[in-house]
PDB file of C-alpha atoms in Angstrom:
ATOM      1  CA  UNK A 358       0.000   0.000   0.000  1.00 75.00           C
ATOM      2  CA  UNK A 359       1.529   3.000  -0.854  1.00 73.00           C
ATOM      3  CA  UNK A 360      -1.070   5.826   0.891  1.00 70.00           C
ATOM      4  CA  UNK A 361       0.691   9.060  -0.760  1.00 73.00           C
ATOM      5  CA  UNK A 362       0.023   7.482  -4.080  1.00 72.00           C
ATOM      6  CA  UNK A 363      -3.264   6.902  -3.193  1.00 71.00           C
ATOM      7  CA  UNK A 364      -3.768  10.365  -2.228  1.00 73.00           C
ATOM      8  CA  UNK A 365      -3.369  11.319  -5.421  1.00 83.00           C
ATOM      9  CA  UNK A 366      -2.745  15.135  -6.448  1.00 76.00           C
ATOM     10  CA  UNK A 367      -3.694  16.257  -2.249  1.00 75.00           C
ATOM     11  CA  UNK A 368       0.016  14.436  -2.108  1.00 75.00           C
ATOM     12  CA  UNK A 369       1.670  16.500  -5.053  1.00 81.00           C
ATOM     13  CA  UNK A 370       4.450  18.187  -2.536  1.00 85.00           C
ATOM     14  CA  UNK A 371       4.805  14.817  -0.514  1.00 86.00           C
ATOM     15  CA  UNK A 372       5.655  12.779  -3.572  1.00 88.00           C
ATOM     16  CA  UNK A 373       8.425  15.350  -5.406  1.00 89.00           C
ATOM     17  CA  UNK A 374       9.809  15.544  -1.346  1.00 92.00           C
ATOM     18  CA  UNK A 375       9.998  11.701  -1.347  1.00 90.00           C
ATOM     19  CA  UNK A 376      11.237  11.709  -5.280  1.00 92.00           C
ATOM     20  CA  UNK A 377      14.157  14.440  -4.227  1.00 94.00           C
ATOM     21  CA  UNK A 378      15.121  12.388  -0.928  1.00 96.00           C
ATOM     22  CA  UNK A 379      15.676   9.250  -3.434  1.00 95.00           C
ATOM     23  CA  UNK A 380      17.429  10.922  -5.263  1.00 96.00           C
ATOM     24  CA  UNK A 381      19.863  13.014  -2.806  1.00 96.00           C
ATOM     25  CA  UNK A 382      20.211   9.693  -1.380  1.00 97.00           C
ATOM     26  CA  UNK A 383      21.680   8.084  -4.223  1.00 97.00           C
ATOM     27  CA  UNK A 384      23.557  11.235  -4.878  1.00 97.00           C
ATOM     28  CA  UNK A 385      25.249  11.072  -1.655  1.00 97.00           C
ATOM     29  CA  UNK A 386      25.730   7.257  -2.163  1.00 97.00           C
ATOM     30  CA  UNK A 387      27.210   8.007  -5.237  1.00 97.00           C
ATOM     31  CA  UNK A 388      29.792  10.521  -3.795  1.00 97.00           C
ATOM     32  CA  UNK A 389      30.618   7.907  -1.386  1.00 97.00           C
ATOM     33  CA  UNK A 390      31.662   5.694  -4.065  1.00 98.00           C
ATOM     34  CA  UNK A 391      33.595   7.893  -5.938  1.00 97.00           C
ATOM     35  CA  UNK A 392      35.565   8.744  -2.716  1.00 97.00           C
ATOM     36  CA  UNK A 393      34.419  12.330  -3.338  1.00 96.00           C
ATOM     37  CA  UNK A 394      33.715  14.518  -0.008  1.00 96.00           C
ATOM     38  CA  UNK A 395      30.911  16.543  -1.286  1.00 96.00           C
ATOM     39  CA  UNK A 396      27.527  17.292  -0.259  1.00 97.00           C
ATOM     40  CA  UNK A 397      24.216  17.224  -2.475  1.00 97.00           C
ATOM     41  CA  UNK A 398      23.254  20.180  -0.971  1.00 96.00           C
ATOM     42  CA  UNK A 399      26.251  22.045  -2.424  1.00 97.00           C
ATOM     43  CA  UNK A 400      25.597  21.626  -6.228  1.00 97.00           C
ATOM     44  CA  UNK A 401      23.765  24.137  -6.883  1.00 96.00           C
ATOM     45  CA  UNK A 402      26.332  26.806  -5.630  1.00 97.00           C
ATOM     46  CA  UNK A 403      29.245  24.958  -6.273  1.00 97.00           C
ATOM     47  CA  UNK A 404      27.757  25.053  -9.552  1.00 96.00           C
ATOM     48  CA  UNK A 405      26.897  28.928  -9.843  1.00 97.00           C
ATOM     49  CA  UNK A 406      30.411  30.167  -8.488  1.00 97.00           C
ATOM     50  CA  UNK A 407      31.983  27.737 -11.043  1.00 96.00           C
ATOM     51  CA  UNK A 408      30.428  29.358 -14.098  1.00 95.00           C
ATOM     52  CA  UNK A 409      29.787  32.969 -12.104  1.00 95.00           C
ATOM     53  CA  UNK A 410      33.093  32.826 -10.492  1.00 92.00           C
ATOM     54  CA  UNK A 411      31.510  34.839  -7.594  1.00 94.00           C
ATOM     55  CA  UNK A 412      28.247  36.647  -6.364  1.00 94.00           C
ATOM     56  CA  UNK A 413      26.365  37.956  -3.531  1.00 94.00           C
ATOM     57  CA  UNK A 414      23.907  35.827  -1.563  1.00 94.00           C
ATOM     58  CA  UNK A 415      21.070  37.422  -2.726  1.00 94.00           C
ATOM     59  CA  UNK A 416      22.273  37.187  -6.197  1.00 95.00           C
ATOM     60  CA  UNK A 417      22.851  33.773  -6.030  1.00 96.00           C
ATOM     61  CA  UNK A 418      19.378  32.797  -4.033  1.00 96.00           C
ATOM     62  CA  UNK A 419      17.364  35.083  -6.986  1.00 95.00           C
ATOM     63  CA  UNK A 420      19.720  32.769  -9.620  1.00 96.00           C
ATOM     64  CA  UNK A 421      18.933  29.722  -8.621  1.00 95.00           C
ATOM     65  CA  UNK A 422      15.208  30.457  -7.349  1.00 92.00           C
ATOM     66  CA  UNK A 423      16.458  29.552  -3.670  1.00 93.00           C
ATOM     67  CA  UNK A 424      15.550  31.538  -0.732  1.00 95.00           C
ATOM     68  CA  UNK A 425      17.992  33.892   1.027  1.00 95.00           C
ATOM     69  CA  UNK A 426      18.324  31.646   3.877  1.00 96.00           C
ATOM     70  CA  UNK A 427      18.777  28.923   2.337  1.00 96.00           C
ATOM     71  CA  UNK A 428      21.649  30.184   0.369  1.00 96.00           C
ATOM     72  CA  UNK A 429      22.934  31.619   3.514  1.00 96.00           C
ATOM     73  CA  UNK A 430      23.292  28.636   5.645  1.00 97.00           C
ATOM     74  CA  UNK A 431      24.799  26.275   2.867  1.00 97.00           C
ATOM     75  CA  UNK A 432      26.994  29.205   2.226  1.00 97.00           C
ATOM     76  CA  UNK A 433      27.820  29.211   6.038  1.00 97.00           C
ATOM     77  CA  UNK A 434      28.592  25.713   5.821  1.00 96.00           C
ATOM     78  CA  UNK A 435      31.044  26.219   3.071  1.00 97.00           C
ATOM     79  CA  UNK A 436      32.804  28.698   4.160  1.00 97.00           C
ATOM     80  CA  UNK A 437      33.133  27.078   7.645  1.00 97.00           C
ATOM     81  CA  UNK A 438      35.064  24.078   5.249  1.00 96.00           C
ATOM     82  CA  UNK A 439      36.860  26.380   3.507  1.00 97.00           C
ATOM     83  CA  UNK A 440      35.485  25.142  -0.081  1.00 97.00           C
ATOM     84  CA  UNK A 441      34.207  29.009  -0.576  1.00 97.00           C
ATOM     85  CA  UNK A 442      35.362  32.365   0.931  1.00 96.00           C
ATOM     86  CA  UNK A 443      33.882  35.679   1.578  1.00 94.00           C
ATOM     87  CA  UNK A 444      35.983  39.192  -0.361  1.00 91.00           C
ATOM     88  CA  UNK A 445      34.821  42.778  -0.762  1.00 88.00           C
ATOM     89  CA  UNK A 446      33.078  43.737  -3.772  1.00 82.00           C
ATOM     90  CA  UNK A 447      35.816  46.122  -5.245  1.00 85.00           C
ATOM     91  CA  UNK A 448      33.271  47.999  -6.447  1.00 85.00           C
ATOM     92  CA  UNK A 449      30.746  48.743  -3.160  1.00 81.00           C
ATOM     93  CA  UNK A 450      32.832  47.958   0.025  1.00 81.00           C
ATOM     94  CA  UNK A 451      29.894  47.315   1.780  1.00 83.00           C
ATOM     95  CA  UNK A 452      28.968  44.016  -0.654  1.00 85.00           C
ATOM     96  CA  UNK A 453      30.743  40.934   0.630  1.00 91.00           C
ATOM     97  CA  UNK A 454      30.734  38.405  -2.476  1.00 94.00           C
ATOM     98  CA  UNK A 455      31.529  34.805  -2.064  1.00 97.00           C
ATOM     99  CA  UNK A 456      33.479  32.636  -4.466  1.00 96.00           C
ATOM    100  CA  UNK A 457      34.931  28.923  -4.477  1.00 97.00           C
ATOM    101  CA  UNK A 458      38.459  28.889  -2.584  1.00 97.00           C
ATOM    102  CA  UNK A 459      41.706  26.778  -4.118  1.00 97.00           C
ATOM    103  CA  UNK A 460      40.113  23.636  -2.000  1.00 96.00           C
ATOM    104  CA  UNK A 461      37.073  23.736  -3.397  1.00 97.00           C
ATOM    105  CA  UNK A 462      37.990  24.177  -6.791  1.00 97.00           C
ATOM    106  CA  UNK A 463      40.070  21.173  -6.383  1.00 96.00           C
ATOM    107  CA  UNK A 464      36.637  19.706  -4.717  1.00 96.00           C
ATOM    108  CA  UNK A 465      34.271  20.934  -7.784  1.00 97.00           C
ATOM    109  CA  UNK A 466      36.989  19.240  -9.860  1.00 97.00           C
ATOM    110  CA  UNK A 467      36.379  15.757  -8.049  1.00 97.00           C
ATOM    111  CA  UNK A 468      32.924  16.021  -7.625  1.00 97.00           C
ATOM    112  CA  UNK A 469      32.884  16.832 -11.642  1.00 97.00           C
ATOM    113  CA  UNK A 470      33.009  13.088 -12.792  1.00 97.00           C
ATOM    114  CA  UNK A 471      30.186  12.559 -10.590  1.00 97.00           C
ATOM    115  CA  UNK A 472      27.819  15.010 -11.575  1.00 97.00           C
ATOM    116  CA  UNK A 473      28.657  13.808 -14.937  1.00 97.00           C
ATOM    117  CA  UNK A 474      27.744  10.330 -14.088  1.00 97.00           C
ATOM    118  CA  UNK A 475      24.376  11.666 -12.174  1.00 97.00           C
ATOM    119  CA  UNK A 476      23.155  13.578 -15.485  1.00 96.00           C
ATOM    120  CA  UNK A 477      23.624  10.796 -17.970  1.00 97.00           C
ATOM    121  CA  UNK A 478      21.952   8.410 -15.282  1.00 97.00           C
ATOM    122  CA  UNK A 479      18.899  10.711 -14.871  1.00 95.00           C
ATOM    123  CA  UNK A 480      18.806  11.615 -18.848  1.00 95.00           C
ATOM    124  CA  UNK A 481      17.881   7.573 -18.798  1.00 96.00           C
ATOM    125  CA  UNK A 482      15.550   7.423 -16.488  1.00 94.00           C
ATOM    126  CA  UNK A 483      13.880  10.576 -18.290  1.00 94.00           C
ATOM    127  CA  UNK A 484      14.182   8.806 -21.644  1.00 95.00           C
ATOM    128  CA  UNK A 485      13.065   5.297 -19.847  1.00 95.00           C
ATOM    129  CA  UNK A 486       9.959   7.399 -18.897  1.00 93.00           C
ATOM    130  CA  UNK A 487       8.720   8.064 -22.156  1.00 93.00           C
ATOM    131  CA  UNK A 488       8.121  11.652 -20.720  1.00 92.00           C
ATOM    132  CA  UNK A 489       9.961  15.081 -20.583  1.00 92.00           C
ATOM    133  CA  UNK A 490       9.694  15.434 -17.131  1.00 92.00           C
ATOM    134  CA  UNK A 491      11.659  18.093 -17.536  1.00 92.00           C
ATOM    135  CA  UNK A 492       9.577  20.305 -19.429  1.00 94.00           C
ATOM    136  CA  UNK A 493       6.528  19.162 -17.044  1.00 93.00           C
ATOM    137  CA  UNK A 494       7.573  20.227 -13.971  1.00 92.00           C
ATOM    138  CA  UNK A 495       8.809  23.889 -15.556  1.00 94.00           C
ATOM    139  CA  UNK A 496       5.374  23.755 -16.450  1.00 95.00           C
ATOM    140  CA  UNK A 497       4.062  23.449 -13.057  1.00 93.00           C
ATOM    141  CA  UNK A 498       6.869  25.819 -11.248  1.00 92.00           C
ATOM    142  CA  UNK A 499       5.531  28.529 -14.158  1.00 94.00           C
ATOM    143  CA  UNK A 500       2.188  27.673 -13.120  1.00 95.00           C
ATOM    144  CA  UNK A 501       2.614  27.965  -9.175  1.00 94.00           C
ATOM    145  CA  UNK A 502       4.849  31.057  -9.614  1.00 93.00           C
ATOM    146  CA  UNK A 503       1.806  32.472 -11.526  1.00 96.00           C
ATOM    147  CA  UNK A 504      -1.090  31.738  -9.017  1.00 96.00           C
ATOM    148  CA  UNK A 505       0.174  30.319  -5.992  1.00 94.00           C
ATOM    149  CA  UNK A 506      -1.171  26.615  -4.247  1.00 93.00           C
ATOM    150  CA  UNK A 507      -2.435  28.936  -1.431  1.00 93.00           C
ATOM    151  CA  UNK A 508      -3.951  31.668  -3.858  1.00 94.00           C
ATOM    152  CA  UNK A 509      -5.603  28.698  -5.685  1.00 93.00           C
ATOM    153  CA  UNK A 510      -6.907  26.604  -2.753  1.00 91.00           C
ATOM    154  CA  UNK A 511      -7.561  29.173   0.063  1.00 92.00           C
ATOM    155  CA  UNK A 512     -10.256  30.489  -3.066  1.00 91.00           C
ATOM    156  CA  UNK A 513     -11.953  26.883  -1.975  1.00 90.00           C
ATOM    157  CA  UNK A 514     -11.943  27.968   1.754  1.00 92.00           C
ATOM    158  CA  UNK A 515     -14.064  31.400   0.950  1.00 74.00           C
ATOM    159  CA  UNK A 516     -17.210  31.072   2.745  1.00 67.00           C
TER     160      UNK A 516
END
């Protein structure tokens, strides 16, 4: 019995959370087994300061569609490991910027292979699906950025 299937769409966010966790899971499985020490959780902004080479928080949270907190405490965490650092914007001294350090440019460069490995995995499964998944759930972010879940159902609750 599998009861969030059952529930149908009332379990939309439950089943994309349990999806994800699969998924980070394996990812952290698979950085195991490459002897790779790197987090899931840092992708994403491993990922932006490797093609950005640097950016504010907020910059980097509106990039990637992330809250500011969120982007704050991973950030924290990195920094903390010394994989990214904290420098004055030379153009506003007030702006601190972050960017990958030496280590973690040596760590983006290990964890490379792997992210490699992860995209032509999940380009099967996609193709295995027979659907663009892909294009379905930009569909549905585009869709709940334009009219929110609670917009939509509190509408329901309207006596």
């Amino acid at each position: 019995m599998d009861l969030i299937a059952e529930l149908q769409a009332s379990s939309l966010g439950s089943r994309l959370k349990r999806l994800s966790e699969m998924l980070y899971q394996d990812y952290a499985s698979l950085y195991d087994y490459a002897g790779v020490p790197f987090k899931p959780i840092w992708f994403l902004i491993a990922n932006y300061l490797t093609a950005r080479r640097h950016g504010s928080i907020t910059e980097i949270a509106t990039a990637l569609h992330v809250t500011h907190a969120h982007v704050h405490q991973v950030a924290a965490q990195l920094i903390k490991l010394g994989i990214i650092e904290q420098f004055e914007d030379p153009t506003d001294r007030r702006r601190r910027l972050l960017r990958l350090s030496r280590h973690g440019a040596e760590r983006v460069a290990q964890a490379m292979p792997v992210w490699n490995a992860i995209r032509l995995a999940q380009e099967q499964i996609i193709a295995e699906s027979g659907t663009d998944i892909l294009a379905i759930i930009e569909r549905l972010e585009n869709a709940v950025q334009e009219k929110s879940i609670f917009d939509r159902a509190s509408a329901f609750l309207e006596p």
